[in-house]
Short mmCIF file of C-alpha atoms in Angstrom, two decimals:
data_model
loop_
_atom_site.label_atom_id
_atom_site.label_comp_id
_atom_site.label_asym_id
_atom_site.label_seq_id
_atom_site.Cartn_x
_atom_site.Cartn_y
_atom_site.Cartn_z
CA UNK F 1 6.18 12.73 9.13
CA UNK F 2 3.83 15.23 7.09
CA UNK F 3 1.14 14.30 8.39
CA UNK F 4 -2.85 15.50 8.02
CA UNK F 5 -4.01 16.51 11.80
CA UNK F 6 -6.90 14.98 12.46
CA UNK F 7 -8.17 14.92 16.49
CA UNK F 8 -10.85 12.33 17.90
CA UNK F 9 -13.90 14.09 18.82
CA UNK F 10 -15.64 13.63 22.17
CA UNK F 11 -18.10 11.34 21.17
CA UNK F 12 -17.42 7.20 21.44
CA UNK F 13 -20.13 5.94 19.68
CA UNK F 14 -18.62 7.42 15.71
CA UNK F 15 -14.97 6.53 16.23
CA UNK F 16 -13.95 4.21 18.87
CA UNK F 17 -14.60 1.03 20.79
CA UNK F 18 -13.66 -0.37 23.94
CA UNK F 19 -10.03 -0.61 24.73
CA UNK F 20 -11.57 -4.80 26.25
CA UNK F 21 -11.45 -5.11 22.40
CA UNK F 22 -8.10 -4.74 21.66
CA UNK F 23 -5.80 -7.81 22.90
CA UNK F 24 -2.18 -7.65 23.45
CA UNK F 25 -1.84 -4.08 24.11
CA UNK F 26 0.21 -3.04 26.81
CA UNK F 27 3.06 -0.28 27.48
CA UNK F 28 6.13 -2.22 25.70
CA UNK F 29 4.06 -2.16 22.30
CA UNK F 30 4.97 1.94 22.39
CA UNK F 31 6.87 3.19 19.63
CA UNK F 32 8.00 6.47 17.68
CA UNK F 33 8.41 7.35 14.63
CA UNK F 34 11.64 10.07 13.72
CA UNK F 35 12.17 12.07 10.57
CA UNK F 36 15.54 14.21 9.17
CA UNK F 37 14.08 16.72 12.46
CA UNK F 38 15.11 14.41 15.04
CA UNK F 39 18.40 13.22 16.76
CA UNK F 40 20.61 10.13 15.73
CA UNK F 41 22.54 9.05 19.03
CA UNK F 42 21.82 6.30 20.68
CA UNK F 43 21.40 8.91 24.14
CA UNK F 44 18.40 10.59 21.94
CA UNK F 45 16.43 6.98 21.21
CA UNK F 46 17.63 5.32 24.61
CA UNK F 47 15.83 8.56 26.00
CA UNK F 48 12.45 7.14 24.84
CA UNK F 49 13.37 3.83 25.43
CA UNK F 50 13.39 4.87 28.64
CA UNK F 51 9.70 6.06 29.48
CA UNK F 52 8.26 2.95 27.37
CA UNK F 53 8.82 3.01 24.06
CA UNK F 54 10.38 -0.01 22.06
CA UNK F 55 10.10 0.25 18.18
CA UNK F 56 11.07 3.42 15.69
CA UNK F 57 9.91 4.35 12.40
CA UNK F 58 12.40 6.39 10.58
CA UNK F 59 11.97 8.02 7.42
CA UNK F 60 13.58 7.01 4.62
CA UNK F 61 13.10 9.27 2.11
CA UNK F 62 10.05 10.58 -0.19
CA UNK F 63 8.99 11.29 -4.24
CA UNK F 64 6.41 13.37 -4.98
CA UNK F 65 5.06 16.59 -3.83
CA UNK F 66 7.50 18.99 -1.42
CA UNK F 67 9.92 15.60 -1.31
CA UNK F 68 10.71 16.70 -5.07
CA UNK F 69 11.80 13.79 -7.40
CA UNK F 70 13.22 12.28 -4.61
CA UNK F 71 14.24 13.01 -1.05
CA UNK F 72 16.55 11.07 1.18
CA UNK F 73 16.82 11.62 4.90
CA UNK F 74 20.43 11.57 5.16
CA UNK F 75 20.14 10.75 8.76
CA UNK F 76 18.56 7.22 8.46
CA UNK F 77 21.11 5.05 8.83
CA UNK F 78 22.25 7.02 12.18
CA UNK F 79 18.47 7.10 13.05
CA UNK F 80 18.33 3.10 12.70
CA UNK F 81 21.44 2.04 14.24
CA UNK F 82 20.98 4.01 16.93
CA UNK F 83 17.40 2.89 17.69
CA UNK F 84 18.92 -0.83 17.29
CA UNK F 85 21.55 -0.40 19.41
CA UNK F 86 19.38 0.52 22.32
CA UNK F 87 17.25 -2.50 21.40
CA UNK F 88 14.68 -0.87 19.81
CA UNK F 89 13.06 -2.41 16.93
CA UNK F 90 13.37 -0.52 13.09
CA UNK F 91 11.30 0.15 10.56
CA UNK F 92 10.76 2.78 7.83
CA UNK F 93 8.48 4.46 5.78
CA UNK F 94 8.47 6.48 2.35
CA UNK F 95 6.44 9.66 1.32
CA UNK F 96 5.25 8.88 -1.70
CA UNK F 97 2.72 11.69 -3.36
CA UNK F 98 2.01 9.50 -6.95
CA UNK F 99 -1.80 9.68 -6.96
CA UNK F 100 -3.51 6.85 -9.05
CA UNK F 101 0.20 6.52 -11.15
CA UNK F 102 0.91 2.83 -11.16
CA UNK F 103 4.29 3.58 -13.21
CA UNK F 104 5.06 6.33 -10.50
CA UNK F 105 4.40 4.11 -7.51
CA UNK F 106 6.82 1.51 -8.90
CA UNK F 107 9.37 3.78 -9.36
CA UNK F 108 8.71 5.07 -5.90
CA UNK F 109 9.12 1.55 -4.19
CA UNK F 110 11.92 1.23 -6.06
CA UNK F 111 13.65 4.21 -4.36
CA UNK F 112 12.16 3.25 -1.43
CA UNK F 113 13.86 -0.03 -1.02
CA UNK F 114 17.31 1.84 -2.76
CA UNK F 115 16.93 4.00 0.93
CA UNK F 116 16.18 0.75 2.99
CA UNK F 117 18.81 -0.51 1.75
CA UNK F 118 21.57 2.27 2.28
CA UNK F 119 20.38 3.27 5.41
CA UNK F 120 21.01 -0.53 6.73
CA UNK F 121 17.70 -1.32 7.19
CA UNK F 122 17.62 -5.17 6.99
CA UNK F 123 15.90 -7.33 4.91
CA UNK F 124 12.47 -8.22 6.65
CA UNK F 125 11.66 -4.97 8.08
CA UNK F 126 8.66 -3.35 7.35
CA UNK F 127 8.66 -0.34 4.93
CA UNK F 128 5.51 2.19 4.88
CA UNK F 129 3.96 4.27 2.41
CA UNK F 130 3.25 7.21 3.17
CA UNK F 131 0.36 8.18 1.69
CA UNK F 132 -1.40 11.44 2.64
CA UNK F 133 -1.30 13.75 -0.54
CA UNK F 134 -2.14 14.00 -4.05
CA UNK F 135 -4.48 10.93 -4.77
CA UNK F 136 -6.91 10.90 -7.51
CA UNK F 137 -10.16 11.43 -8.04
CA UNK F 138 -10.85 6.81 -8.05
CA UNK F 139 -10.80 4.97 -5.19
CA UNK F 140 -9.94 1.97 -7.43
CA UNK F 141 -7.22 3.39 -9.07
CA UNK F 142 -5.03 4.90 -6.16
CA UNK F 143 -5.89 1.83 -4.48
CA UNK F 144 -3.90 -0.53 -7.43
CA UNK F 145 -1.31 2.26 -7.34
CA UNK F 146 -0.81 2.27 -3.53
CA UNK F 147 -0.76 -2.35 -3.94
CA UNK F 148 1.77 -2.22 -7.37
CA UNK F 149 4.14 0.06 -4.24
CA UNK F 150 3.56 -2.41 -1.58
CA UNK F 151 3.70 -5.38 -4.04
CA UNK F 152 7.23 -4.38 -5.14
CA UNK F 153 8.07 -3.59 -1.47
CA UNK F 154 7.26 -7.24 -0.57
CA UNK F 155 9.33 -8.82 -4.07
CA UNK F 156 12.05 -6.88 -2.69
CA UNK F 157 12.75 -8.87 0.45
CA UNK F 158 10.99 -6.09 2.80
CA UNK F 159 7.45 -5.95 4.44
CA UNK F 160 4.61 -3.43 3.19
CA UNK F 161 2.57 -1.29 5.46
CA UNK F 162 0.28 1.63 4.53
CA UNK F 163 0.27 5.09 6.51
CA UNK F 164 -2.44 7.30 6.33
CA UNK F 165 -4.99 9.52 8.17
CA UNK F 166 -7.95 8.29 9.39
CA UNK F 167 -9.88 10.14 6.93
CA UNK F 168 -7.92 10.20 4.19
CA UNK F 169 -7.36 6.43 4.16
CA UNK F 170 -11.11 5.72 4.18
CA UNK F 171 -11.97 8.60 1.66
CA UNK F 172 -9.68 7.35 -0.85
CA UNK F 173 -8.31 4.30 -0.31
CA UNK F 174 -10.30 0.45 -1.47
CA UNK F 175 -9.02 -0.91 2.44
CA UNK F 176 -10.90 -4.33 1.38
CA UNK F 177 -8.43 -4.82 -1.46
CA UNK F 178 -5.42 -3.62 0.69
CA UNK F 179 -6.83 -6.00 3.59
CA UNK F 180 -7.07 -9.31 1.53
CA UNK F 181 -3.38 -8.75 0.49
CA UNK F 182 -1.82 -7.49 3.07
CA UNK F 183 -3.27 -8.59 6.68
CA UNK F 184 -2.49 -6.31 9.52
CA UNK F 185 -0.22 -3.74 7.50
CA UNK F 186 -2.46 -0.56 8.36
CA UNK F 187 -0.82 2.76 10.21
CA UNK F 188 -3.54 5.10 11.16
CA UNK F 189 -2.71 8.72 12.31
CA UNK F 190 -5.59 9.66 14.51
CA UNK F 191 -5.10 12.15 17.37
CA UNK F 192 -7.50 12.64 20.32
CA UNK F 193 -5.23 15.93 21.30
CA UNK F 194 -2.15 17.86 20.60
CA UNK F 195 -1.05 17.75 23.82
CA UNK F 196 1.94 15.64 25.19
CA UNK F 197 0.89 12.55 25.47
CA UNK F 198 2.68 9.45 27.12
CA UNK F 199 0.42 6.71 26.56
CA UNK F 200 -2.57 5.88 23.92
CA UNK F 201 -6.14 6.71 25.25
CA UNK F 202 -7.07 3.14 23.90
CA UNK F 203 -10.98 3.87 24.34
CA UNK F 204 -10.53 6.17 21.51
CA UNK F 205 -8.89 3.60 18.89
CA UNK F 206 -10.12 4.25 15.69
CA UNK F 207 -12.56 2.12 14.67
CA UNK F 208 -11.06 0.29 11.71
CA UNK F 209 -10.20 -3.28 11.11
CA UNK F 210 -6.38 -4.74 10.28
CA UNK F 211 -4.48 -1.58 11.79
CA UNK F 212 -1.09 -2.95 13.29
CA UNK F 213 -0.05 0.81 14.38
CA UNK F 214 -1.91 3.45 15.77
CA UNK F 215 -0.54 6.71 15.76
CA UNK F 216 -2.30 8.20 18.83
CA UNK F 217 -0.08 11.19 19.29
CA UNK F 218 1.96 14.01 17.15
CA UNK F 219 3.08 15.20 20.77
CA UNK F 220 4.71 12.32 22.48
CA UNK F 221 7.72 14.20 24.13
CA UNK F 222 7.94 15.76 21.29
CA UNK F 223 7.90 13.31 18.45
CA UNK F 224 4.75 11.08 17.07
CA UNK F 225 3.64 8.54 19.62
CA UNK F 226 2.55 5.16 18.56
CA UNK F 227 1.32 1.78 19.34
CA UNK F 228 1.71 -1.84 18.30
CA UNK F 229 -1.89 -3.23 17.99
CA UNK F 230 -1.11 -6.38 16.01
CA UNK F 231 2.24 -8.55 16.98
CA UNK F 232 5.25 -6.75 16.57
CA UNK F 233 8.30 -5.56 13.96
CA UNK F 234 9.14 -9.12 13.63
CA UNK F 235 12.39 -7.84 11.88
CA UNK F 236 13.66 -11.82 12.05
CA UNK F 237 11.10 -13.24 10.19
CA UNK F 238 10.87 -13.22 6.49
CA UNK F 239 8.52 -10.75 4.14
CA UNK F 240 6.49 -14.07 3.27
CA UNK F 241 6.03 -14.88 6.84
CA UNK F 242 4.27 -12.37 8.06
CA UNK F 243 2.83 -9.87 4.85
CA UNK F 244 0.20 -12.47 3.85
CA UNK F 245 -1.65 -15.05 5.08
CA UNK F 246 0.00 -17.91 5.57
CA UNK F 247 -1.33 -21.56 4.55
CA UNK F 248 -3.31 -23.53 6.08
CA UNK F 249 -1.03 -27.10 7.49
CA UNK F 250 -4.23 -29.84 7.77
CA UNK F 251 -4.01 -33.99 7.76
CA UNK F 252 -6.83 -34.09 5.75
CA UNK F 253 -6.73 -35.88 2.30
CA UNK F 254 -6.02 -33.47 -0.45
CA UNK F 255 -9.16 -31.93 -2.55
CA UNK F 256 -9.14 -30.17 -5.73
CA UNK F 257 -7.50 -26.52 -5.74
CA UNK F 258 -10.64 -24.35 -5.34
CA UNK F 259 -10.48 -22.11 -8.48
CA UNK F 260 -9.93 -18.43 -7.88
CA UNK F 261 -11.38 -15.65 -10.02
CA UNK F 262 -9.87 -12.02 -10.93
CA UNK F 263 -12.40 -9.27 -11.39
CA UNK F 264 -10.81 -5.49 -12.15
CA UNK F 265 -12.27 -2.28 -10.46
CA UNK F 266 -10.45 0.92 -12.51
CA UNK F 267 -10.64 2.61 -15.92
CA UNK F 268 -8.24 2.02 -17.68
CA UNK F 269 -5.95 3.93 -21.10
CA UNK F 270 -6.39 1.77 -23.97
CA UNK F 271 -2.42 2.84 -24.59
CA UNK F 272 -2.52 1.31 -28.29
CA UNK F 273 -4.58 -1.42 -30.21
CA UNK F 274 -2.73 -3.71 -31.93
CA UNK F 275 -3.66 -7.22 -34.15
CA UNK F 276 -1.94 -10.60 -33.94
CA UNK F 277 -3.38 -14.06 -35.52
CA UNK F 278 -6.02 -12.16 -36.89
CA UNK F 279 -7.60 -10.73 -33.78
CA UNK F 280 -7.50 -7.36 -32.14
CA UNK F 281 -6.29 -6.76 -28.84
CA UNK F 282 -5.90 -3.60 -26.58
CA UNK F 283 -2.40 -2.70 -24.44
CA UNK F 284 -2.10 -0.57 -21.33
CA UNK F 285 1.26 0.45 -20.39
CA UNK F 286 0.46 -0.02 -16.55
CA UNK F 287 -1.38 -3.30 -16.36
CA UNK F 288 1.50 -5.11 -18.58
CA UNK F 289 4.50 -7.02 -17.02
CA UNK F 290 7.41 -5.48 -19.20
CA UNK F 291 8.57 -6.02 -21.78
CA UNK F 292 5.45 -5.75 -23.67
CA UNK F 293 4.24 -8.88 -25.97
CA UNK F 294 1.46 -10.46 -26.79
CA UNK F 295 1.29 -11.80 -23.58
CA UNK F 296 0.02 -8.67 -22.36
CA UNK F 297 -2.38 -8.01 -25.05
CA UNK F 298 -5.90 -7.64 -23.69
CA UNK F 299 -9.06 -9.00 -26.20
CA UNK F 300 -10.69 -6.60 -27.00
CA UNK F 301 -14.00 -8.77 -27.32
CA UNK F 302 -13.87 -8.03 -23.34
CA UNK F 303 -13.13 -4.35 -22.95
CA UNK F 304 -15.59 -2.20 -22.59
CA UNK F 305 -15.42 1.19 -24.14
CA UNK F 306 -15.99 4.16 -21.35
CA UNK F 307 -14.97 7.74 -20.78
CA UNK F 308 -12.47 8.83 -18.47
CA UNK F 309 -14.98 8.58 -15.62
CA UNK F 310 -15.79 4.61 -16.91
CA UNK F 311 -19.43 5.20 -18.51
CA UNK F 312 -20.06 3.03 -21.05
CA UNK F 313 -19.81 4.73 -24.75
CA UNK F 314 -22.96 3.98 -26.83
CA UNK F 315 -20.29 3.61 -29.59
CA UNK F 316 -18.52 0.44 -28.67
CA UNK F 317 -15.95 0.69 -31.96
CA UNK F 318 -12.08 1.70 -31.37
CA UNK F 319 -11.41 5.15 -32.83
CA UNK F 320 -7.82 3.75 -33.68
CA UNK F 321 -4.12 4.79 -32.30
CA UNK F 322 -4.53 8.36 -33.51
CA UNK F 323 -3.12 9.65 -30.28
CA UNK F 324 -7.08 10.04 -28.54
CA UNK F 325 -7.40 8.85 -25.37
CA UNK F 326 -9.00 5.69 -24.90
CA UNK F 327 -10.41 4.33 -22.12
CA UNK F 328 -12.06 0.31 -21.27
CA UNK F 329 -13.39 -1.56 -18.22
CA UNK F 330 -13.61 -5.20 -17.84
CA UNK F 331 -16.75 -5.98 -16.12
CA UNK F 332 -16.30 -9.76 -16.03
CA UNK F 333 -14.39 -12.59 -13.25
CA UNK F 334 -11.82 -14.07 -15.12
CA UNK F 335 -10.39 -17.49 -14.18
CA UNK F 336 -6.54 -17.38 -12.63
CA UNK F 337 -4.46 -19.63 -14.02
CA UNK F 338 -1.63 -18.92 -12.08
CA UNK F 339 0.08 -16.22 -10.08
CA UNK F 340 3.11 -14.72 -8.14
CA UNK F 341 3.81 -12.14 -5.61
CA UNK F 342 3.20 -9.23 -8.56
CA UNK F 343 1.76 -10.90 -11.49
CA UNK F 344 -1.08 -13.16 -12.81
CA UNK F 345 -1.94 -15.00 -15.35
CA UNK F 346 -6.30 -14.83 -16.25
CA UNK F 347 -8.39 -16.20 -18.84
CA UNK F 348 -9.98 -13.70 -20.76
CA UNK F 349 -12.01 -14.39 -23.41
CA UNK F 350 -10.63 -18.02 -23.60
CA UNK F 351 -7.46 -16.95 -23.93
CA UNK F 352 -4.50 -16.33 -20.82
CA UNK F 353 -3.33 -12.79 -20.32
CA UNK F 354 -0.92 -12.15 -18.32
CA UNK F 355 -1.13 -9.01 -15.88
CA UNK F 356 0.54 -6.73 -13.06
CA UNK F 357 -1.11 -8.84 -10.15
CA UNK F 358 -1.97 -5.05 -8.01
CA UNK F 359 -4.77 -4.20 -10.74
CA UNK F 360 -6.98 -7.08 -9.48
CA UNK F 361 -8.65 -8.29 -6.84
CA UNK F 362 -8.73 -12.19 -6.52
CA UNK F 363 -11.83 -14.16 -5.05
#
């Protein structure tokens, strides 16, 4: 995996809590995680099977970056059958270097699950982004790049996860918004040493909510070392079992569906402004579910106008589709009327726009 080193320092009190903490840890939660560096016979995974470990990552492939326009490991579907035919559990996980690009990241999961898919890896296992590289200068917006990935990752059949460094997760990634979507779906590279090491020095798990891997080690007998913190695989169980939270069963009488607000945290290109029934509305290419209609069409009674960096303009009137970029906020919490895995439908300004669900952030 390329990954960004980054080793624990000595002190507890920044970066780690008690291992008492952390329940259902224990030696057959070990894993590894192989690239197109490592073997493919089952002798090479049955060799770590044997001092403890019980899941693999492989990589699937990558866009973006050294990975080019895209990259496939040629040796995943080796690497996976392999690893399952020594029992091991599978997974798999995609470099992908698109920055804040919500059009690149869906292109990206979209080769992603093309790999899962030809490499064998079934429907149900978990596929990670790999996300160490290239993100942009917003928190907000790599953050609904990185969720339109994982969103199309779940539609597919699979079950997102998010890979990152310690530091570079938390310096420019929203985890919150990840979080609420996706429970439990954090890998975290963060290395105490570079020496070999067979097991995880749990008093020096990063402190960080909703990580289900930990990867203590990039010297684990010579591959990554990592742990389960949070269940398992579960390669049997359906993507909508286990990637969000599940409802709530209760003999109570029914009550009223509690209604649910979107707000929106980026800055976003005002892509073209366009009128219908006498009204303007503003388009961006990104937050619309294809193919474009009025749908889509944002009113422009609630954008605000901002630069790039989302400071309000003192002028507040459209310079027109004269090929200028134009940017807009929307500041407000907008009713959802409805929703699905990747889209939803919100009231703005009295009237129901429908969205890509990753660019908001539901309460």
């Amino acid at each position: 995996m390329n990954k960004l080193k980054r080793w624990a320092v000595a002190s507890l009190g920044a970066v780690a809590f008690l291992v008492a903490t952390i329940s259902g840890v224990s030696a057959n939660t070990l894993g590894i995680d192989v690239a197109s560096y490592q073997g493919t016979t089952t002798q090479y995974f049955n060799s770590y099977k044997q001092v403890g470990d019980k899941f693999t990552m492989v990589k699937l492939g990558g866009r973006g970056g050294g990975e080019g326009s895209h990259y496939v490991n040629a040796k995943a579907y080796a690497q996976i059958h392999s690893a399952d035919a020594v029992g091991m559990q599978t997974g798999g996980y995609f470099w992908g270097q698109f920055g804040d690009s919500v059009s690149d990241a869906q292109y990206s999961a979209q080769l992603a699950v093309q790999d899962a898919q030809n490499a064998g890896l079934a429907k149900g296992s978990y596929i990670a982004l790999d996300y160490e590289a290239g993100a942009g200068l917003s928190k907000a917006n790599n953050t609904t790049a990185i969720l339109t990935f994982m969103d199309a990752i779940y539609s597919a059949g699979y079950k997102p996860m998010l890979y990152s460094g310690y530091y570079y997760m938390n310096a420019n990634i929203d985890l919150s918004r990840v979080n609420a979507r996706y429970p439990n779906a954090l890998w975290v590279a963060w290395y105490l040493t570079t020496a070999n090491q067979a097991i995880p020095p749990m008093q020096y798990f990063p402190n960080m909510s909703n990580v289900k891997i930990w990867q203590y080690a990039d010297n684990h007998f010579g591959v990554d070392g990592n742990v389960m913190v949070v269940g398992s695989l579960d390669n049997d169980k359906p993507a909508k079992q286990v990637a969000s939270k599940p409802s709530q069963s209760t003999n109570k009488p029914s009550t009223p569906a509690k209604t649910r607000y979107a707000t929106f945290s980026g800055v976003y290109v005002a892509d073209y402004w366009t009128k219908y029934n006498n009204k303007m509305y503003g388009v961006n290419f990104d937050m619309s579910i294809k193919p474009i209609d009025y749908n889509n069409y944002i009113p422009i009674s609630a954008m605000t106008l901002t630069d790039r960096y989302g400071h309000k303009l003192r002028n507040q009137y459209i310079q027109g589709n004269n090929g200028r970029m134009e940017y807009f906020t929307l500041n407000g919490k907008y009713k959802v009327i409805s929703q699905t895995a990747t889209t939803v439908n919100v009231e703005i300004a009295g009237e129901p726009v429908s969205l890509m669900k990753s660019f908001v952030t539901i309460h």
